[in-house]
Amino acid sequence: MSTNNFATISSKWEYVLPPSRPTICELQRIESIISRFDKNKPVAVLGSTIEFRTLLNRMGFKDIYVFEKNMDFYEWTGEWCAYGSKNEKVVAGDWCTTIGRISEKFQFILSDLTMGNIEYSKRKKLYKDIFDALQYGGMFIDKVLTNERQLLSLKEIEDKYKNLPINLETVNMFNCEALFGSELLKDGIIDTTQFYEKLRKAYTDNLVLTMFIEKCHLITPEECIWYYGVEWEKLRADYFAYYSSNTAFDDVKGSPYYGRTKQFINIK
């Protein structure tokens, strides 16, 4: 989410389900990969991701850096962290500034759907700063919304959701596909106020879709901006520019983000 999104989104976060958050499969993969790292040396998380902070504490990591723009959001998410803020050091401020101050410090950095928060023009520098903050042999483990499958038409979304029950699971699915995987992204930016207006106009005569739109506000409010929609082929060169190797994992089949997100293991 963009800098201006945090105050709006924090009170809604408890309604957000995977894959808009780390999935069990992704967390198990991360645990397997990072189990070999020294528990006493520094590691980092981009944002206040509850699942990552809990995992790192459970595994016994003693020096966890959390990069967070909004301290209110950090404090709120702490209510869902089984270990609280144990072993954590918070680095407050804009990632585009704070990470660049650190050099060759972290064994790995964890990130889940964070790049959509960063304007396209600022990403190349941030990618370099993240790379520079890693120790040699360190990893940047990051889930990215690449949307490499064709974007869904509003007609396809209508045909799918008009016959589905309305509950927290299906509303989360609708959120992933209508706001983050549909033809509305063709301009390369998600403006939720504009998107909701377009969805209301498209589905004005369908009571079920109208209800999906209303309930989707529980997950993604209006007045938020994300930077998604530019084709991944135009972005990938900058993303991978500095790493010696990388491995990609797709989301599981049946997920609303299957073919749309990848978890990347990037090695310095």
mmCIF file of C-alpha atoms in Angstrom:
data_model
loop_
_atom_site.group_PDB
_atom_site.id
_atom_site.type_symbol
_atom_site.label_atom_id
_atom_site.label_comp_id
_atom_site.label_asym_id
_atom_site.label_seq_id
_atom_site.Cartn_x
_atom_site.Cartn_y
_atom_site.Cartn_z
ATOM 1 C CA MET A 1 0.000 0.000 0.000
ATOM 2 C CA SER A 2 1.162 3.547 -0.555
ATOM 3 C CA THR A 3 2.274 5.808 2.285
ATOM 4 C CA ASN A 4 -1.211 7.290 2.535
ATOM 5 C CA ASN A 5 -2.898 3.898 2.782
ATOM 6 C CA PHE A 6 -1.755 2.815 6.226
ATOM 7 C CA ALA A 7 -4.098 4.799 8.459
ATOM 8 C CA THR A 8 -7.040 3.676 6.346
ATOM 9 C CA ILE A 9 -6.086 0.027 6.064
ATOM 10 C CA SER A 10 -4.974 -0.877 9.587
ATOM 11 C CA SER A 11 -8.445 -1.240 11.080
ATOM 12 C CA LYS A 12 -9.395 -3.537 8.183
ATOM 13 C CA TRP A 13 -6.394 -5.868 8.259
ATOM 14 C CA GLU A 14 -8.020 -8.529 10.425
ATOM 15 C CA TYR A 15 -10.475 -9.233 7.574
ATOM 16 C CA VAL A 16 -7.694 -9.855 5.043
ATOM 17 C CA LEU A 17 -7.027 -13.530 4.274
ATOM 18 C CA PRO A 18 -4.297 -15.305 2.278
ATOM 19 C CA PRO A 19 -3.185 -15.050 -0.467
ATOM 20 C CA SER A 20 -3.251 -11.300 0.225
ATOM 21 C CA ARG A 21 -1.186 -12.310 3.251
ATOM 22 C CA PRO A 22 1.462 -15.039 3.504
ATOM 23 C CA THR A 23 -0.026 -18.485 2.937
ATOM 24 C CA ILE A 24 0.800 -21.557 5.011
ATOM 25 C CA CYS A 25 2.639 -23.040 2.029
ATOM 26 C CA GLU A 26 4.746 -19.901 1.604
ATOM 27 C CA LEU A 27 5.566 -19.782 5.316
ATOM 28 C CA GLN A 28 6.586 -23.430 5.358
ATOM 29 C CA ARG A 29 8.840 -22.817 2.366
ATOM 30 C CA ILE A 30 10.440 -19.822 4.076
ATOM 31 C CA GLU A 31 10.961 -21.772 7.296
ATOM 32 C CA SER A 32 12.719 -24.547 5.421
ATOM 33 C CA ILE A 33 14.980 -22.111 3.590
ATOM 34 C CA ILE A 34 15.986 -19.908 6.530
ATOM 35 C CA SER A 35 16.446 -22.709 9.065
ATOM 36 C CA ARG A 36 20.156 -22.903 8.210
ATOM 37 C CA PHE A 37 20.851 -19.254 9.066
ATOM 38 C CA ASP A 38 22.487 -18.124 12.327
ATOM 39 C CA LYS A 39 19.750 -17.262 14.837
ATOM 40 C CA ASN A 40 21.914 -14.607 16.490
ATOM 41 C CA LYS A 41 22.696 -12.547 13.395
ATOM 42 C CA PRO A 42 20.431 -9.777 11.998
ATOM 43 C CA VAL A 43 17.454 -10.492 9.740
ATOM 44 C CA ALA A 44 14.770 -8.119 8.457
ATOM 45 C CA VAL A 45 11.135 -7.778 7.464
ATOM 46 C CA LEU A 46 9.747 -5.153 5.087
ATOM 47 C CA GLY A 47 6.610 -3.924 6.831
ATOM 48 C CA SER A 48 4.916 -5.263 9.952
ATOM 49 C CA THR A 49 3.856 -8.604 8.473
ATOM 50 C CA ILE A 50 2.413 -10.530 11.416
ATOM 51 C CA GLU A 51 3.143 -13.993 10.056
ATOM 52 C CA PHE A 52 6.824 -13.255 9.400
ATOM 53 C CA ARG A 53 7.425 -11.734 12.829
ATOM 54 C CA THR A 54 5.765 -14.668 14.575
ATOM 55 C CA LEU A 55 7.686 -17.186 12.463
ATOM 56 C CA LEU A 56 11.053 -15.565 13.134
ATOM 57 C CA ASN A 57 10.462 -15.411 16.879
ATOM 58 C CA ARG A 58 9.199 -18.986 16.980
ATOM 59 C CA MET A 59 12.332 -20.129 15.142
ATOM 60 C CA GLY A 60 14.515 -18.362 17.686
ATOM 61 C CA PHE A 61 15.946 -15.430 15.713
ATOM 62 C CA LYS A 62 17.260 -12.886 18.211
ATOM 63 C CA ASP A 63 17.930 -9.792 16.091
ATOM 64 C CA ILE A 64 14.860 -8.975 13.960
ATOM 65 C CA TYR A 65 14.628 -5.604 12.193
ATOM 66 C CA VAL A 66 11.158 -4.434 11.149
ATOM 67 C CA PHE A 67 11.070 -1.645 8.552
ATOM 68 C CA GLU A 68 7.798 0.211 9.013
ATOM 69 C CA LYS A 69 6.439 3.532 7.769
ATOM 70 C CA ASN A 70 3.587 3.798 10.234
ATOM 71 C CA MET A 71 4.158 3.115 13.926
ATOM 72 C CA ASP A 72 0.427 2.992 14.676
ATOM 73 C CA PHE A 73 0.125 0.091 12.247
ATOM 74 C CA TYR A 74 3.129 -1.623 13.827
ATOM 75 C CA GLU A 75 1.562 -1.315 17.283
ATOM 76 C CA TRP A 76 -1.807 -2.576 16.027
ATOM 77 C CA THR A 77 -0.336 -5.615 14.310
ATOM 78 C CA GLY A 78 1.497 -6.440 17.528
ATOM 79 C CA GLU A 79 -1.863 -7.438 18.997
ATOM 80 C CA TRP A 80 -1.833 -10.393 16.569
ATOM 81 C CA CYS A 81 1.797 -11.396 17.138
ATOM 82 C CA ALA A 82 2.084 -14.282 19.588
ATOM 83 C CA TYR A 83 5.499 -13.047 20.764
ATOM 84 C CA GLY A 84 4.634 -9.345 20.748
ATOM 85 C CA SER A 85 7.651 -7.268 19.793
ATOM 86 C CA LYS A 86 10.174 -9.675 21.346
ATOM 87 C CA ASN A 87 13.614 -9.529 19.706
ATOM 88 C CA GLU A 88 12.451 -6.760 17.326
ATOM 89 C CA LYS A 89 14.074 -3.464 16.448
ATOM 90 C CA VAL A 90 11.800 -1.111 14.524
ATOM 91 C CA VAL A 91 13.282 1.084 11.813
ATOM 92 C CA ALA A 92 10.668 3.811 11.363
ATOM 93 C CA GLY A 93 10.369 5.718 8.112
ATOM 94 C CA ASP A 94 9.967 5.415 4.364
ATOM 95 C CA TRP A 95 11.697 2.288 3.046
ATOM 96 C CA CYS A 96 13.101 4.274 0.137
ATOM 97 C CA THR A 97 15.133 6.223 2.706
ATOM 98 C CA THR A 98 15.762 3.902 5.639
ATOM 99 C CA ILE A 99 17.046 0.774 3.886
ATOM 100 C CA GLY A 100 19.651 2.730 1.956
ATOM 101 C CA ARG A 101 21.371 3.636 5.219
ATOM 102 C CA ILE A 102 22.281 -0.006 5.932
ATOM 103 C CA SER A 103 25.057 -1.969 4.264
ATOM 104 C CA GLU A 104 25.758 -5.736 4.228
ATOM 105 C CA LYS A 105 23.942 -6.330 7.515
ATOM 106 C CA PHE A 106 21.152 -8.864 7.015
ATOM 107 C CA GLN A 107 21.257 -12.601 6.398
ATOM 108 C CA PHE A 108 17.889 -12.323 4.690
ATOM 109 C CA ILE A 109 15.030 -9.885 4.158
ATOM 110 C CA LEU A 110 11.401 -11.069 4.019
ATOM 111 C CA SER A 111 8.725 -9.277 2.029
ATOM 112 C CA ASP A 112 5.122 -10.036 1.100
ATOM 113 C CA LEU A 113 3.399 -8.005 -1.638
ATOM 114 C CA THR A 114 5.305 -4.850 -0.751
ATOM 115 C CA MET A 115 6.462 -3.619 -4.153
ATOM 116 C CA GLY A 116 3.022 -2.367 -5.106
ATOM 117 C CA ASN A 117 3.533 0.293 -2.436
ATOM 118 C CA ILE A 118 6.473 1.792 -4.317
ATOM 119 C CA GLU A 119 6.117 4.169 -7.248
ATOM 120 C CA TYR A 120 7.642 2.724 -10.402
ATOM 121 C CA SER A 121 10.201 5.537 -10.631
ATOM 122 C CA LYS A 122 11.578 4.709 -7.155
ATOM 123 C CA ARG A 123 11.877 0.952 -7.490
ATOM 124 C CA LYS A 124 15.271 0.611 -9.151
ATOM 125 C CA LYS A 125 16.984 2.449 -6.297
ATOM 126 C CA LEU A 126 15.033 0.488 -3.669
ATOM 127 C CA TYR A 127 15.980 -2.816 -5.294
ATOM 128 C CA LYS A 128 19.658 -1.782 -5.131
ATOM 129 C CA ASP A 129 19.310 -0.645 -1.504
ATOM 130 C CA ILE A 130 17.760 -3.988 -0.511
ATOM 131 C CA PHE A 131 20.571 -5.838 -2.272
ATOM 132 C CA ASP A 132 23.221 -3.681 -0.568
ATOM 133 C CA ALA A 133 21.651 -4.296 2.854
ATOM 134 C CA LEU A 134 22.186 -8.066 2.479
ATOM 135 C CA GLN A 135 25.326 -9.927 3.486
ATOM 136 C CA TYR A 136 27.106 -11.883 0.758
ATOM 137 C CA GLY A 137 25.121 -15.098 0.326
ATOM 138 C CA GLY A 138 22.063 -13.414 1.827
ATOM 139 C CA MET A 139 18.540 -13.746 0.466
ATOM 140 C CA PHE A 140 15.692 -11.458 -0.460
ATOM 141 C CA ILE A 141 12.559 -13.618 -0.158
ATOM 142 C CA ASP A 142 9.710 -11.695 -1.694
ATOM 143 C CA LYS A 143 6.173 -12.338 -2.969
ATOM 144 C CA VAL A 144 5.293 -10.178 -5.972
ATOM 145 C CA LEU A 145 2.014 -9.600 -7.791
ATOM 146 C CA THR A 146 3.284 -10.118 -11.342
ATOM 147 C CA ASN A 147 -0.124 -10.692 -12.992
ATOM 148 C CA GLU A 148 1.449 -12.741 -15.772
ATOM 149 C CA ARG A 149 -1.908 -14.323 -16.575
ATOM 150 C CA GLN A 150 -4.284 -12.296 -18.706
ATOM 151 C CA LEU A 151 -6.219 -9.764 -16.685
ATOM 152 C CA LEU A 152 -9.815 -10.789 -16.028
ATOM 153 C CA SER A 153 -12.629 -8.952 -17.781
ATOM 154 C CA LEU A 154 -15.432 -7.516 -15.682
ATOM 155 C CA LYS A 155 -17.774 -9.898 -17.513
ATOM 156 C CA GLU A 156 -15.691 -12.895 -16.393
ATOM 157 C CA ILE A 157 -15.814 -11.664 -12.805
ATOM 158 C CA GLU A 158 -19.562 -11.159 -12.980
ATOM 159 C CA ASP A 159 -20.134 -14.650 -14.392
ATOM 160 C CA LYS A 160 -18.065 -16.179 -11.598
ATOM 161 C CA TYR A 161 -19.323 -14.274 -8.564
ATOM 162 C CA LYS A 162 -23.019 -13.895 -9.348
ATOM 163 C CA ASN A 163 -23.530 -17.531 -8.332
ATOM 164 C CA LEU A 164 -21.228 -17.630 -5.290
ATOM 165 C CA PRO A 165 -22.229 -17.250 -1.642
ATOM 166 C CA ILE A 166 -21.120 -14.054 0.059
ATOM 167 C CA ASN A 167 -18.780 -14.723 2.968
ATOM 168 C CA LEU A 168 -15.328 -13.647 4.112
ATOM 169 C CA GLU A 169 -13.586 -16.217 1.900
ATOM 170 C CA THR A 170 -15.409 -15.251 -1.300
ATOM 171 C CA VAL A 171 -15.145 -11.528 -0.562
ATOM 172 C CA ASN A 172 -11.374 -11.953 -0.248
ATOM 173 C CA MET A 173 -11.380 -13.813 -3.564
ATOM 174 C CA PHE A 174 -13.383 -10.997 -5.151
ATOM 175 C CA ASN A 175 -10.915 -8.469 -3.758
ATOM 176 C CA CYS A 176 -7.978 -10.317 -5.352
ATOM 177 C CA GLU A 177 -9.604 -10.695 -8.748
ATOM 178 C CA ALA A 178 -11.706 -7.537 -9.169
ATOM 179 C CA LEU A 179 -9.339 -4.986 -7.628
ATOM 180 C CA PHE A 180 -5.929 -6.615 -8.183
ATOM 181 C CA GLY A 181 -6.341 -8.913 -11.180
ATOM 182 C CA SER A 182 -8.886 -7.351 -13.529
ATOM 183 C CA GLU A 183 -8.865 -5.231 -16.654
ATOM 184 C CA LEU A 184 -9.156 -2.168 -14.386
ATOM 185 C CA LEU A 185 -5.359 -2.387 -13.921
ATOM 186 C CA LYS A 186 -4.604 -1.612 -17.555
ATOM 187 C CA ASP A 187 -3.384 1.916 -16.711
ATOM 188 C CA GLY A 188 -0.712 0.634 -14.334
ATOM 189 C CA ILE A 189 -2.130 1.959 -11.077
ATOM 190 C CA ILE A 190 -4.817 0.921 -8.623
ATOM 191 C CA ASP A 191 -6.901 3.822 -7.366
ATOM 192 C CA THR A 192 -9.509 2.119 -5.204
ATOM 193 C CA THR A 193 -11.924 5.052 -5.228
ATOM 194 C CA GLN A 194 -12.010 5.016 -9.028
ATOM 195 C CA PHE A 195 -12.110 1.227 -9.193
ATOM 196 C CA TYR A 196 -15.099 0.972 -6.868
ATOM 197 C CA GLU A 197 -16.927 3.591 -8.923
ATOM 198 C CA LYS A 198 -16.299 1.601 -12.115
ATOM 199 C CA LEU A 199 -17.378 -1.662 -10.467
ATOM 200 C CA ARG A 200 -20.617 -0.107 -9.195
ATOM 201 C CA LYS A 201 -21.418 1.122 -12.692
ATOM 202 C CA ALA A 202 -20.597 -2.245 -14.252
ATOM 203 C CA TYR A 203 -22.720 -4.244 -11.798
ATOM 204 C CA THR A 204 -25.463 -1.772 -10.939
ATOM 205 C CA ASP A 205 -28.266 -4.217 -11.831
ATOM 206 C CA ASN A 206 -26.839 -7.220 -9.986
ATOM 207 C CA LEU A 207 -27.642 -7.372 -6.271
ATOM 208 C CA VAL A 208 -25.083 -10.092 -5.534
ATOM 209 C CA LEU A 209 -22.215 -8.233 -7.187
ATOM 210 C CA THR A 210 -23.337 -5.017 -5.512
ATOM 211 C CA MET A 211 -23.065 -6.781 -2.160
ATOM 212 C CA PHE A 212 -19.603 -8.112 -3.030
ATOM 213 C CA ILE A 213 -18.486 -4.550 -3.775
ATOM 214 C CA GLU A 214 -19.893 -3.279 -0.486
ATOM 215 C CA LYS A 215 -18.281 -6.042 1.591
ATOM 216 C CA CYS A 216 -14.979 -5.707 -0.266
ATOM 217 C CA HIS A 217 -14.562 -2.385 1.567
ATOM 218 C CA LEU A 218 -13.920 -4.434 4.722
ATOM 219 C CA ILE A 219 -10.671 -5.579 3.101
ATOM 220 C CA THR A 220 -9.661 -2.757 0.782
ATOM 221 C CA PRO A 221 -11.001 0.736 1.594
ATOM 222 C CA GLU A 222 -11.387 3.580 -0.841
ATOM 223 C CA GLU A 223 -8.788 6.354 -1.096
ATOM 224 C CA CYS A 224 -5.896 3.889 -1.479
ATOM 225 C CA ILE A 225 -3.266 3.753 -4.210
ATOM 226 C CA TRP A 226 -1.126 0.803 -5.336
ATOM 227 C CA TYR A 227 1.299 0.587 -8.237
ATOM 228 C CA TYR A 228 0.273 -2.515 -10.181
ATOM 229 C CA GLY A 229 -0.678 -3.128 -13.780
ATOM 230 C CA VAL A 230 2.530 -2.484 -15.710
ATOM 231 C CA GLU A 231 3.506 -5.724 -17.442
ATOM 232 C CA TRP A 232 6.010 -7.784 -15.454
ATOM 233 C CA GLU A 233 8.209 -8.149 -18.530
ATOM 234 C CA LYS A 234 8.835 -4.402 -18.335
ATOM 235 C CA LEU A 235 9.743 -4.544 -14.633
ATOM 236 C CA ARG A 236 11.637 -7.799 -14.164
ATOM 237 C CA ALA A 237 15.044 -6.628 -15.442
ATOM 238 C CA ASP A 238 15.368 -4.005 -12.702
ATOM 239 C CA TYR A 239 14.027 -6.404 -10.080
ATOM 240 C CA PHE A 240 16.580 -9.142 -10.810
ATOM 241 C CA ALA A 241 19.456 -6.874 -11.819
ATOM 242 C CA TYR A 242 21.761 -7.451 -8.861
ATOM 243 C CA TYR A 243 21.264 -11.073 -7.800
ATOM 244 C CA SER A 244 23.460 -14.015 -8.741
ATOM 245 C CA SER A 245 20.484 -16.378 -8.846
ATOM 246 C CA ASN A 246 16.774 -16.545 -8.182
ATOM 247 C CA THR A 247 14.061 -19.172 -7.923
ATOM 248 C CA ALA A 248 10.324 -18.571 -8.419
ATOM 249 C CA PHE A 249 7.350 -20.405 -6.924
ATOM 250 C CA ASP A 250 3.770 -19.958 -8.141
ATOM 251 C CA ASP A 251 0.786 -19.763 -5.839
ATOM 252 C CA VAL A 252 -1.191 -23.004 -5.567
ATOM 253 C CA LYS A 253 -3.814 -23.938 -8.141
ATOM 254 C CA GLY A 254 -7.268 -22.796 -7.102
ATOM 255 C CA SER A 255 -5.949 -19.636 -5.470
ATOM 256 C CA PRO A 256 -7.303 -16.345 -6.886
ATOM 257 C CA TYR A 257 -3.641 -15.382 -7.304
ATOM 258 C CA TYR A 258 -2.586 -18.543 -9.135
ATOM 259 C CA GLY A 259 -0.560 -17.347 -12.105
ATOM 260 C CA ARG A 260 -0.634 -13.823 -10.695
ATOM 261 C CA THR A 261 1.818 -13.941 -7.777
ATOM 262 C CA LYS A 262 5.261 -15.478 -7.447
ATOM 263 C CA GLN A 263 7.386 -15.999 -4.385
ATOM 264 C CA PHE A 264 10.969 -15.224 -5.383
ATOM 265 C CA ILE A 265 14.077 -16.479 -3.588
ATOM 266 C CA ASN A 266 16.785 -14.030 -4.655
ATOM 267 C CA ILE A 267 20.380 -14.797 -3.612
ATOM 268 C CA LYS A 268 23.222 -12.286 -3.347
#
